[in-house]
Short mmCIF file of C-alpha atoms in Angstrom, two decimals:
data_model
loop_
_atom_site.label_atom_id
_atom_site.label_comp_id
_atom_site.label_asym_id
_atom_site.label_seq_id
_atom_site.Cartn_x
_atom_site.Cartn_y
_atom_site.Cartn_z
CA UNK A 1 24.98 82.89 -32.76
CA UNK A 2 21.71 82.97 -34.91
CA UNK A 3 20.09 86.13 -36.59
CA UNK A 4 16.64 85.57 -36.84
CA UNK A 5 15.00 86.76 -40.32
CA UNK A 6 13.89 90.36 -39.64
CA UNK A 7 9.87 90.92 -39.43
CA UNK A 8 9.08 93.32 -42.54
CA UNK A 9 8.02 97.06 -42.52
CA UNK A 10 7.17 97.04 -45.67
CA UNK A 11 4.23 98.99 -47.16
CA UNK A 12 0.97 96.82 -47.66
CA UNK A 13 1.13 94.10 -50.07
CA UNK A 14 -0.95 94.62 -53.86
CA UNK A 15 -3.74 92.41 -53.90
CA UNK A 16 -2.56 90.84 -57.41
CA UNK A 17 -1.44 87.87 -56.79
CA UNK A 18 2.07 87.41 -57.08
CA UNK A 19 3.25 85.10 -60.32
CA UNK A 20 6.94 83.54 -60.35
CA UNK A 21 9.75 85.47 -61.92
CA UNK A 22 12.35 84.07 -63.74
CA UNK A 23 15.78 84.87 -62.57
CA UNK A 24 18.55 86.08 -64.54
CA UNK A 25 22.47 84.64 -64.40
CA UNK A 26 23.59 85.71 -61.37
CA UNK A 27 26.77 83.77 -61.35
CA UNK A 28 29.12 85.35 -58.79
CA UNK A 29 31.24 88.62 -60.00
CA UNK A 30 29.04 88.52 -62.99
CA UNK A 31 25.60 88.18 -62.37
CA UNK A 32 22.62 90.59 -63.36
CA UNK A 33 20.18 91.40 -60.91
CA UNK A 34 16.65 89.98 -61.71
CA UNK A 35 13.98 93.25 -61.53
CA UNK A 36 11.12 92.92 -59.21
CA UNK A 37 8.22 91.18 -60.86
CA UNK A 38 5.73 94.89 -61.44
CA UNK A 39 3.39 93.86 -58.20
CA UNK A 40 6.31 92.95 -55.78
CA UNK A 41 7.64 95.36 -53.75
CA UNK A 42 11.24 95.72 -54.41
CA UNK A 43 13.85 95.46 -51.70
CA UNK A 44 15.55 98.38 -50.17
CA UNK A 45 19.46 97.89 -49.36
CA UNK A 46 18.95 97.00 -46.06
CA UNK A 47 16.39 94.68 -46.74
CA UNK A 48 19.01 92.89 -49.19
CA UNK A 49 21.43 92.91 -46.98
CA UNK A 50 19.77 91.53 -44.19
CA UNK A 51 18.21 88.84 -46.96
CA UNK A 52 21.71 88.37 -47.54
CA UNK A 53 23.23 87.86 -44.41
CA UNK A 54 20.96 85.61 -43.54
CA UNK A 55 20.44 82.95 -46.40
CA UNK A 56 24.19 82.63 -46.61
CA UNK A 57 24.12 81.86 -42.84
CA UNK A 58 22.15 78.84 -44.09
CA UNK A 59 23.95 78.13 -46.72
CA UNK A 60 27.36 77.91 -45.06
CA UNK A 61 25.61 76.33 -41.94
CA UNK A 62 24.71 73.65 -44.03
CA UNK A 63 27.82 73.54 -45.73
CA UNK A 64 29.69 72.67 -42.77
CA UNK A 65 27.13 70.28 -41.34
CA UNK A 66 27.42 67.95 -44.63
CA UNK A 67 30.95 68.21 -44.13
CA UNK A 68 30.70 67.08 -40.47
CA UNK A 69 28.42 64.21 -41.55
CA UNK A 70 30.93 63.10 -43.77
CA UNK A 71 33.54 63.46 -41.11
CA UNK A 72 31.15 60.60 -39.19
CA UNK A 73 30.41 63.66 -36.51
CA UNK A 74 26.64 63.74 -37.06
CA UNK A 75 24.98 60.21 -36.83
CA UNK A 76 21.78 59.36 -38.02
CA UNK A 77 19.56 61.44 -40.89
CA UNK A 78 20.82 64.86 -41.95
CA UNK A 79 18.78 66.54 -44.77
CA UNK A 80 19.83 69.63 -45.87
CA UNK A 81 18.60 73.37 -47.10
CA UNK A 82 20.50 74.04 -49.63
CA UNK A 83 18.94 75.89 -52.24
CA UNK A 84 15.80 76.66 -50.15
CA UNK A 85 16.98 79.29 -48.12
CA UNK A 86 15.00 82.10 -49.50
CA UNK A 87 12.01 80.17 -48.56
CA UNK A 88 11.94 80.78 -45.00
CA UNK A 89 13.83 83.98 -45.01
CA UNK A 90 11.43 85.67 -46.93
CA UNK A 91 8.61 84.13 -44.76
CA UNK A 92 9.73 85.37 -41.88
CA UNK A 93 10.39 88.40 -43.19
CA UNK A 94 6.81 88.79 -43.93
CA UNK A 95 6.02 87.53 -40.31
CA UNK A 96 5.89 89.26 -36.80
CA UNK A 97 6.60 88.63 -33.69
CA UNK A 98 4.58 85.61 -31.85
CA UNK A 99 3.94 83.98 -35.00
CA UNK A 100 4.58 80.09 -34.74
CA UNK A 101 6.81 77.83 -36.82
CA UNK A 102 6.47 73.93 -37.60
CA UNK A 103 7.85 71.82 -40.44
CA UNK A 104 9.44 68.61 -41.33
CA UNK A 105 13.07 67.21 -40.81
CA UNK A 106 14.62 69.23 -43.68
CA UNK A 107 14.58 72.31 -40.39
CA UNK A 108 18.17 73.82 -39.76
CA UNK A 109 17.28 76.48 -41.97
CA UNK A 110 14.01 77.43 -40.33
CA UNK A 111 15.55 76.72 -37.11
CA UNK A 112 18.21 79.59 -37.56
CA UNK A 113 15.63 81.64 -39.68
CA UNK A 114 13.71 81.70 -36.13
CA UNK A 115 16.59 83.02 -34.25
CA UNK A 116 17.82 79.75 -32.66
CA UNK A 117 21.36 79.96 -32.09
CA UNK A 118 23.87 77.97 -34.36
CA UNK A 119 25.61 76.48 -31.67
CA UNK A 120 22.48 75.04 -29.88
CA UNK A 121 21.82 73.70 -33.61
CA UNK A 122 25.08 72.41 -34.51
CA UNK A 123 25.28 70.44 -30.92
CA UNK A 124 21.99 69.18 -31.50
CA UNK A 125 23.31 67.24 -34.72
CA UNK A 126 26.61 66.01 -32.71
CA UNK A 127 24.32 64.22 -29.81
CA UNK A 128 26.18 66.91 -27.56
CA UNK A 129 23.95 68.20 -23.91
CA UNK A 130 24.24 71.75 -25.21
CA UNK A 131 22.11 70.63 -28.35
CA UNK A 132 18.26 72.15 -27.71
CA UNK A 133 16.95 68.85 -27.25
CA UNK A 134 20.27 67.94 -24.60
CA UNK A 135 21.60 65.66 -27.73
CA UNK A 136 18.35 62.99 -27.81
CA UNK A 137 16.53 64.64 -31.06
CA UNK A 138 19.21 64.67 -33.58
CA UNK A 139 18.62 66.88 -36.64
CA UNK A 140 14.95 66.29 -37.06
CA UNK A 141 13.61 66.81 -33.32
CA UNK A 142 14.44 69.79 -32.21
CA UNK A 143 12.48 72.52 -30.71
CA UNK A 144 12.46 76.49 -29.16
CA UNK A 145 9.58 77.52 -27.16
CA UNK A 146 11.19 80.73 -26.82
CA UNK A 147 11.47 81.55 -30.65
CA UNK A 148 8.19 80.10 -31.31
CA UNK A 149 9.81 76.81 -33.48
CA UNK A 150 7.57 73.70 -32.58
CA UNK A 151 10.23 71.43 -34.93
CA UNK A 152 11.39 69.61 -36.84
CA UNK A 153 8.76 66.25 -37.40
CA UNK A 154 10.38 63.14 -38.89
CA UNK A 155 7.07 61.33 -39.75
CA UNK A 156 5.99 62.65 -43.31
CA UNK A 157 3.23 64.91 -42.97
CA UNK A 158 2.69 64.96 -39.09
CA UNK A 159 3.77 68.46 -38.34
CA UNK A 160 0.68 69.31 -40.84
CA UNK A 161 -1.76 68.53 -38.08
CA UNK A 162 0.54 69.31 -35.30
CA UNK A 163 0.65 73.07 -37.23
CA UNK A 164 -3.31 73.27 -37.45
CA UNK A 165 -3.39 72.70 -33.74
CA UNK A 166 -1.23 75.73 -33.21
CA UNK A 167 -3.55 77.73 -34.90
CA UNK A 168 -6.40 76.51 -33.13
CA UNK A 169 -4.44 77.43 -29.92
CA UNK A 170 -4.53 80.94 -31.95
CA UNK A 171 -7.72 80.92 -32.74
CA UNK A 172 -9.33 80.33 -28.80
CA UNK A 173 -6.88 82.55 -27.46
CA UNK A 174 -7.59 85.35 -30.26
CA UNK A 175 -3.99 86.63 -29.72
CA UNK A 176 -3.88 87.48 -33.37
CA UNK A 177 -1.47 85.43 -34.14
CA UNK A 178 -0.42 82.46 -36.98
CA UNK A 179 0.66 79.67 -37.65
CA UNK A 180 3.11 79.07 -40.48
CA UNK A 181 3.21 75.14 -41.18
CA UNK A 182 6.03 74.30 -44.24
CA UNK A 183 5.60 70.89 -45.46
CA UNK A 184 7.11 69.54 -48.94
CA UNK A 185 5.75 68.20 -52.13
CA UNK A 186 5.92 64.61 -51.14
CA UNK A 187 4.35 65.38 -47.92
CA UNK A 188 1.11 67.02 -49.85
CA UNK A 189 0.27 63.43 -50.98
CA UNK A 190 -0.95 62.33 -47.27
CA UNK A 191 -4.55 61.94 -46.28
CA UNK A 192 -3.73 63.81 -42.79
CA UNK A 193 -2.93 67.13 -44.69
CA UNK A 194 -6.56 66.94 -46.76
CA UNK A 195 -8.47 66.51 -42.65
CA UNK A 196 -6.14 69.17 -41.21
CA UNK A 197 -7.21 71.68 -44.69
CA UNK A 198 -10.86 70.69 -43.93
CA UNK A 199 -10.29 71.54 -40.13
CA UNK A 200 -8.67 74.17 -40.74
CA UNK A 201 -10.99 76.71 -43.16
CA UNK A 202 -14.17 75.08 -41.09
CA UNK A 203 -13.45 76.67 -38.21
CA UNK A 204 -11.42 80.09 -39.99
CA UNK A 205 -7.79 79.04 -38.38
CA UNK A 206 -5.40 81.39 -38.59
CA UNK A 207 -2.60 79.14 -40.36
CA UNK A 208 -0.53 79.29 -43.79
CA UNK A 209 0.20 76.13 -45.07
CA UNK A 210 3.49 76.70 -46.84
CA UNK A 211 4.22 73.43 -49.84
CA UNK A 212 7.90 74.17 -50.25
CA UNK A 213 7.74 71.86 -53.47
CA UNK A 214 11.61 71.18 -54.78
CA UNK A 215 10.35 68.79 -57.02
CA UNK A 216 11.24 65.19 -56.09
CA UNK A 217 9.78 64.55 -52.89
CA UNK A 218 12.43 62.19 -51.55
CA UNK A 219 13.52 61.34 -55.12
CA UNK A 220 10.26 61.02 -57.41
CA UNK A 221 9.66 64.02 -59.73
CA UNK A 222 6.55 65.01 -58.84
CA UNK A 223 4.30 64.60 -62.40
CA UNK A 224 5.36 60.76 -61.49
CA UNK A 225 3.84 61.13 -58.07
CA UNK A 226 0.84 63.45 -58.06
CA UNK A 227 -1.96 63.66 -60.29
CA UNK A 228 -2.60 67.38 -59.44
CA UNK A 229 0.90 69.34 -59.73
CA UNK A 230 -0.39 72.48 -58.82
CA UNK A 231 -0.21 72.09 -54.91
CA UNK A 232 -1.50 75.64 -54.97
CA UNK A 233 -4.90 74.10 -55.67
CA UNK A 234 -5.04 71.60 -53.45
CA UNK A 235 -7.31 73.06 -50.89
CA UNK A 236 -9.64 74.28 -53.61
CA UNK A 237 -12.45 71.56 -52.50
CA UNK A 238 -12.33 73.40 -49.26
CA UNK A 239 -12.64 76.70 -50.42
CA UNK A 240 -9.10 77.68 -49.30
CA UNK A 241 -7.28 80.38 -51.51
CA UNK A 242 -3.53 79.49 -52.78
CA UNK A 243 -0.93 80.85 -54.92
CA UNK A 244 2.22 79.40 -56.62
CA UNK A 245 5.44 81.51 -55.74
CA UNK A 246 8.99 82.14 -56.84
CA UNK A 247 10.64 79.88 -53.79
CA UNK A 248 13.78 81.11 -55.47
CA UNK A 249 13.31 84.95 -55.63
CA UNK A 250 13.24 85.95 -51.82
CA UNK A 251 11.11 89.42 -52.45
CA UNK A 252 8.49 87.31 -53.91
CA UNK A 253 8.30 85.18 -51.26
CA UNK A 254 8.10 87.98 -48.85
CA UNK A 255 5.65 89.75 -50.87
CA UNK A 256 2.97 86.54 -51.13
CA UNK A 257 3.78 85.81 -47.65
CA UNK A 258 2.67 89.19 -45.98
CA UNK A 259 -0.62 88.80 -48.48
CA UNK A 260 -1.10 85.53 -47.01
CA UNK A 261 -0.26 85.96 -43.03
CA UNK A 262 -2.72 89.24 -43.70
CA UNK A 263 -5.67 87.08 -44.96
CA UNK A 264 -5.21 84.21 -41.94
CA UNK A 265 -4.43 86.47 -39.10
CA UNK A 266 -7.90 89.01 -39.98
CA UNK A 267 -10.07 85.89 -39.46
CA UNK A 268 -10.51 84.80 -42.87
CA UNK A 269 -8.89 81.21 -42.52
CA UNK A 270 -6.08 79.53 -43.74
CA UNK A 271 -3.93 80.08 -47.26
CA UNK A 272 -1.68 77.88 -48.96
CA UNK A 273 1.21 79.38 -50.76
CA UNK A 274 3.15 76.45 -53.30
CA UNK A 275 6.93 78.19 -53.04
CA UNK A 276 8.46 76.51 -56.18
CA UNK A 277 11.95 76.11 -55.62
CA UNK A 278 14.80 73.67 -55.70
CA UNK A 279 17.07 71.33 -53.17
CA UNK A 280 20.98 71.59 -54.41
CA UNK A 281 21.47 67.86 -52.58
CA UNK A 282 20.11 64.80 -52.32
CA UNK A 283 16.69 63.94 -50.32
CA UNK A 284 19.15 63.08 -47.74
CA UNK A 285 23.11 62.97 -47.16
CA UNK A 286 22.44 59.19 -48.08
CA UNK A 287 20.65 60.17 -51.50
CA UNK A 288 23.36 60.09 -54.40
CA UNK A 289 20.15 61.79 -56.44
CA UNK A 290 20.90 60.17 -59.53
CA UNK A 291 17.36 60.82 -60.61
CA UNK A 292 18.25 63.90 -62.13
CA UNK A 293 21.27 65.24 -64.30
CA UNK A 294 24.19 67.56 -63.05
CA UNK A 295 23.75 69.89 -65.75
CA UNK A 296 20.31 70.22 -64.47
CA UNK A 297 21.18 70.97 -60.83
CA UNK A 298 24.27 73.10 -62.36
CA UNK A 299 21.55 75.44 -64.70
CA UNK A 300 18.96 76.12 -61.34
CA UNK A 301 22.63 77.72 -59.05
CA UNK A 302 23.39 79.87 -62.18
CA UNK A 303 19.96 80.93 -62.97
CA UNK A 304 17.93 80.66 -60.10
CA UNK A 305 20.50 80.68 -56.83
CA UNK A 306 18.54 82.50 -54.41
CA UNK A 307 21.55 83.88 -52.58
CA UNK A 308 23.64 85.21 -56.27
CA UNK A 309 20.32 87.22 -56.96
CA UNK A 310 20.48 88.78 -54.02
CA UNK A 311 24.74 89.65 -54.52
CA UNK A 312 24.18 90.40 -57.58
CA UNK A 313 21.21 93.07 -56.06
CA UNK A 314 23.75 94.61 -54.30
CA UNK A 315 26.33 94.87 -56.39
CA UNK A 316 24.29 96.40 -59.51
CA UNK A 317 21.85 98.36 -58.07
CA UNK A 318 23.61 99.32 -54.49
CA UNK A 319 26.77 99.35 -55.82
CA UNK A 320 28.22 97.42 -52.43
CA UNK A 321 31.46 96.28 -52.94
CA UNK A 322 32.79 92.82 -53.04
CA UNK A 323 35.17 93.46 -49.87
CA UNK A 324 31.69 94.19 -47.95
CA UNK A 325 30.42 91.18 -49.62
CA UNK A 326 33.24 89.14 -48.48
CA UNK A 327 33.09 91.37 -44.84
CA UNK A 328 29.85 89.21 -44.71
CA UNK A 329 30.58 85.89 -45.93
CA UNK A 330 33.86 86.03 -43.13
CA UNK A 331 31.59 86.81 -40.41
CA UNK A 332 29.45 83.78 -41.41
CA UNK A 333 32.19 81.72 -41.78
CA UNK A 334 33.59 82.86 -38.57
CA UNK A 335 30.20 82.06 -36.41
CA UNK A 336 29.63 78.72 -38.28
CA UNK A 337 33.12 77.45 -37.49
CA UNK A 338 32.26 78.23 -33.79
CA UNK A 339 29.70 76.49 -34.01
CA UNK A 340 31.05 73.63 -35.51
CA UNK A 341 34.14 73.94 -32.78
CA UNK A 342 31.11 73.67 -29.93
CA UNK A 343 29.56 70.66 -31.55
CA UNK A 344 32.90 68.90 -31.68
CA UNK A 345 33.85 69.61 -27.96
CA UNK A 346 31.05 69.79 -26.04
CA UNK A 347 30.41 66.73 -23.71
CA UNK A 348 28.14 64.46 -23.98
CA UNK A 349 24.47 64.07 -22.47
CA UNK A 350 24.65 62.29 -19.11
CA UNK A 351 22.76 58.60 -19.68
CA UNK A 352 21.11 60.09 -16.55
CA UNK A 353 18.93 62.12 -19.64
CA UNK A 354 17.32 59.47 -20.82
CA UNK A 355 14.59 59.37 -18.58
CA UNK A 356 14.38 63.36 -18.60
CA UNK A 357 11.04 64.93 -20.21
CA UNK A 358 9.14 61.30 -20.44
CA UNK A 359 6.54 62.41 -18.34
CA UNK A 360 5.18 65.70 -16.66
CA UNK A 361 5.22 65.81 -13.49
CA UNK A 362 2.02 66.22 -11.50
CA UNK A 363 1.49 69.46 -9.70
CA UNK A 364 2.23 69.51 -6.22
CA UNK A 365 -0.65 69.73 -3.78
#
């Protein structure tokens, strides 16, 4: 089961741009609930609660999947979410229906944020034929026509110009649609995302370019890396507008996300929005991420944890209870585990499937 991130009804967006928040302690049981920035539109309960809901879904999903990788159940490269959730959640939040999805190999989390279903996911990352790509992608190639998620790309940057071609797709067939394409700090250094920017506000795509910066790329912090650390301004030789974001505060990121969709699906071209937040793990489940100090990991989940700012939310200001809190969390748990239980059991992929989807098949006469 997967809930995909609910598209927003929420009144129109100021045209202010949004500037990141800082987050109170929300430390579970105890935690104060950060007030909306003055031009972001607060939440309503259900809109918490569905932001809630689904970031822990995440959260636990990827929970269990480094636990499975350490069990020796997922092979290969498994980089996880944590700490990004609100990222993608609020995006989609901000989105509506038909709107495309493309980003790099740190995907589960968009993947489920799209409305693919956990088990699909999970089997995908155990090799297993019930995986969406019949267990031959792994965790990083994995697709849904259906839900509008093009992947998961494991060559850095790629999925920049893959993304720009969706929007061209947009663009000719003026369905009024866009084109969401979520690459990371690291990725913002390569020469293919500059020619896909210039492509992209020449011709007006409709496309958001979304830098979800965490800070260390795959383990350089990123004043040692980039000359220009404000990735909001890196299309600003091509004219394109861009914003820096509280990755960690999902309202915000709704709230710059429905300014920015607005702008690239009304003609005006594409946007870039920085979201500034913060991976809990290593690049990989390979990185030990000794680049940075534990106390510094251990200050951004009690400030900043986009998931106890949300509990906290509800608790304070909605006065929710923690047995409904923990009602949630159980349900989570409860569709994770089957998922996990469906990874572990389900057979195989014929070697029959290696030659499957190679090659299209001519039409028949």
């Amino acid at each position: 089961m997967a809930v995909a991130a609910r598209k927003s009804k929420a009144p129109a967006p100021s045209k202010t741009a949004a500037k990141p928040a800082k987050a109170r302690s929300a430390k579970e049981g105890a935690g104060q609930a950060a007030p909306a920035p003055s031009n972001v539109t607060p939440f309503t309960k259900d809109e918490d609660l569905h932001a809630y809901h689904d970031m822990l879904l995440i959260r636990r999903f990827e929970e269990k999947a480094g636990q499975m990788y350490g069990m020796g159940l997922i092979g290969g490269f498994c980089h996880l979410y944590i700490g990004q959730e609100a990222v993608v959640i609020g995006m989609q939040m901000a989105s509506k229906d038909g709107d495309q999805v493309i980003t790099g190999y740190r995907d589960h989390g968009h993947m489920l944020a799209c409305g693919m279903e956990s088990r699909g996911v999970m089997a995908e990352l155990t090799g297993r034929r019930g995986g969406y790509s019949h267990g031959k992608g792994g965790s990083m190639h994995m697709f849904s026509r259906e839900k509008n998620f093009y992947g998961g790309h494991g060559i850095v940057g790629a999925q920049v110009s893959l993304g720009t071609g969706l929007a061209f797709a947009d663009w000719y067939r003026d369905d009024k649609t866009v084109s969401m394409t979520y690459f990371g700090d690291g990725a913002a250094n390569q020469g293919q995302v500059y020619e896909s920017f210039n492509m992209a506000q020449l011709w007006k795509l409709p496309v958001v370019f979304v830098i979800e910066n965490n800070r260390y790329a795959m383990g350089t912090a990123v004043n040692r890396a980039s000359a220009q650390t404000d990735f909001s301004r890196r299309g600003a030789s091509f004219g394109i507008p861009g914003e820096q974001v509280d990755g960690m505060d999902v309202r915000a990121v709704r709230e710059a996300g429905l300014r920015a969709i607005e702008h690239a699906r009304s003609g005006k071209g594409p946007y870039i929005l920085e979201m500034q937040t913060y991976r809990y793990r290593g690049h990989s489940m390979s990185d030990p991420a000794k680049y940075r100090s534990k106390d510094e990991v251990q200050r951004m989940r009690e400030e900043h944890d986009p998931i106890e700012q949300v509990r906290a939310r509800l608790i304070r200001e909605f006065k929710i209870g923690e047995d409904e809190l923990k009602a949630i969390d159980a349900k989570v748990r409860e569709v994770v585990n089957d998922a996990a239980e469906f990874a572990t059991h389900d057979p195989e992929p014929d070697p029959s499937e290696l030659y499957t989807d190679i090659l299209l098949e001519p039409a028949q006469g």
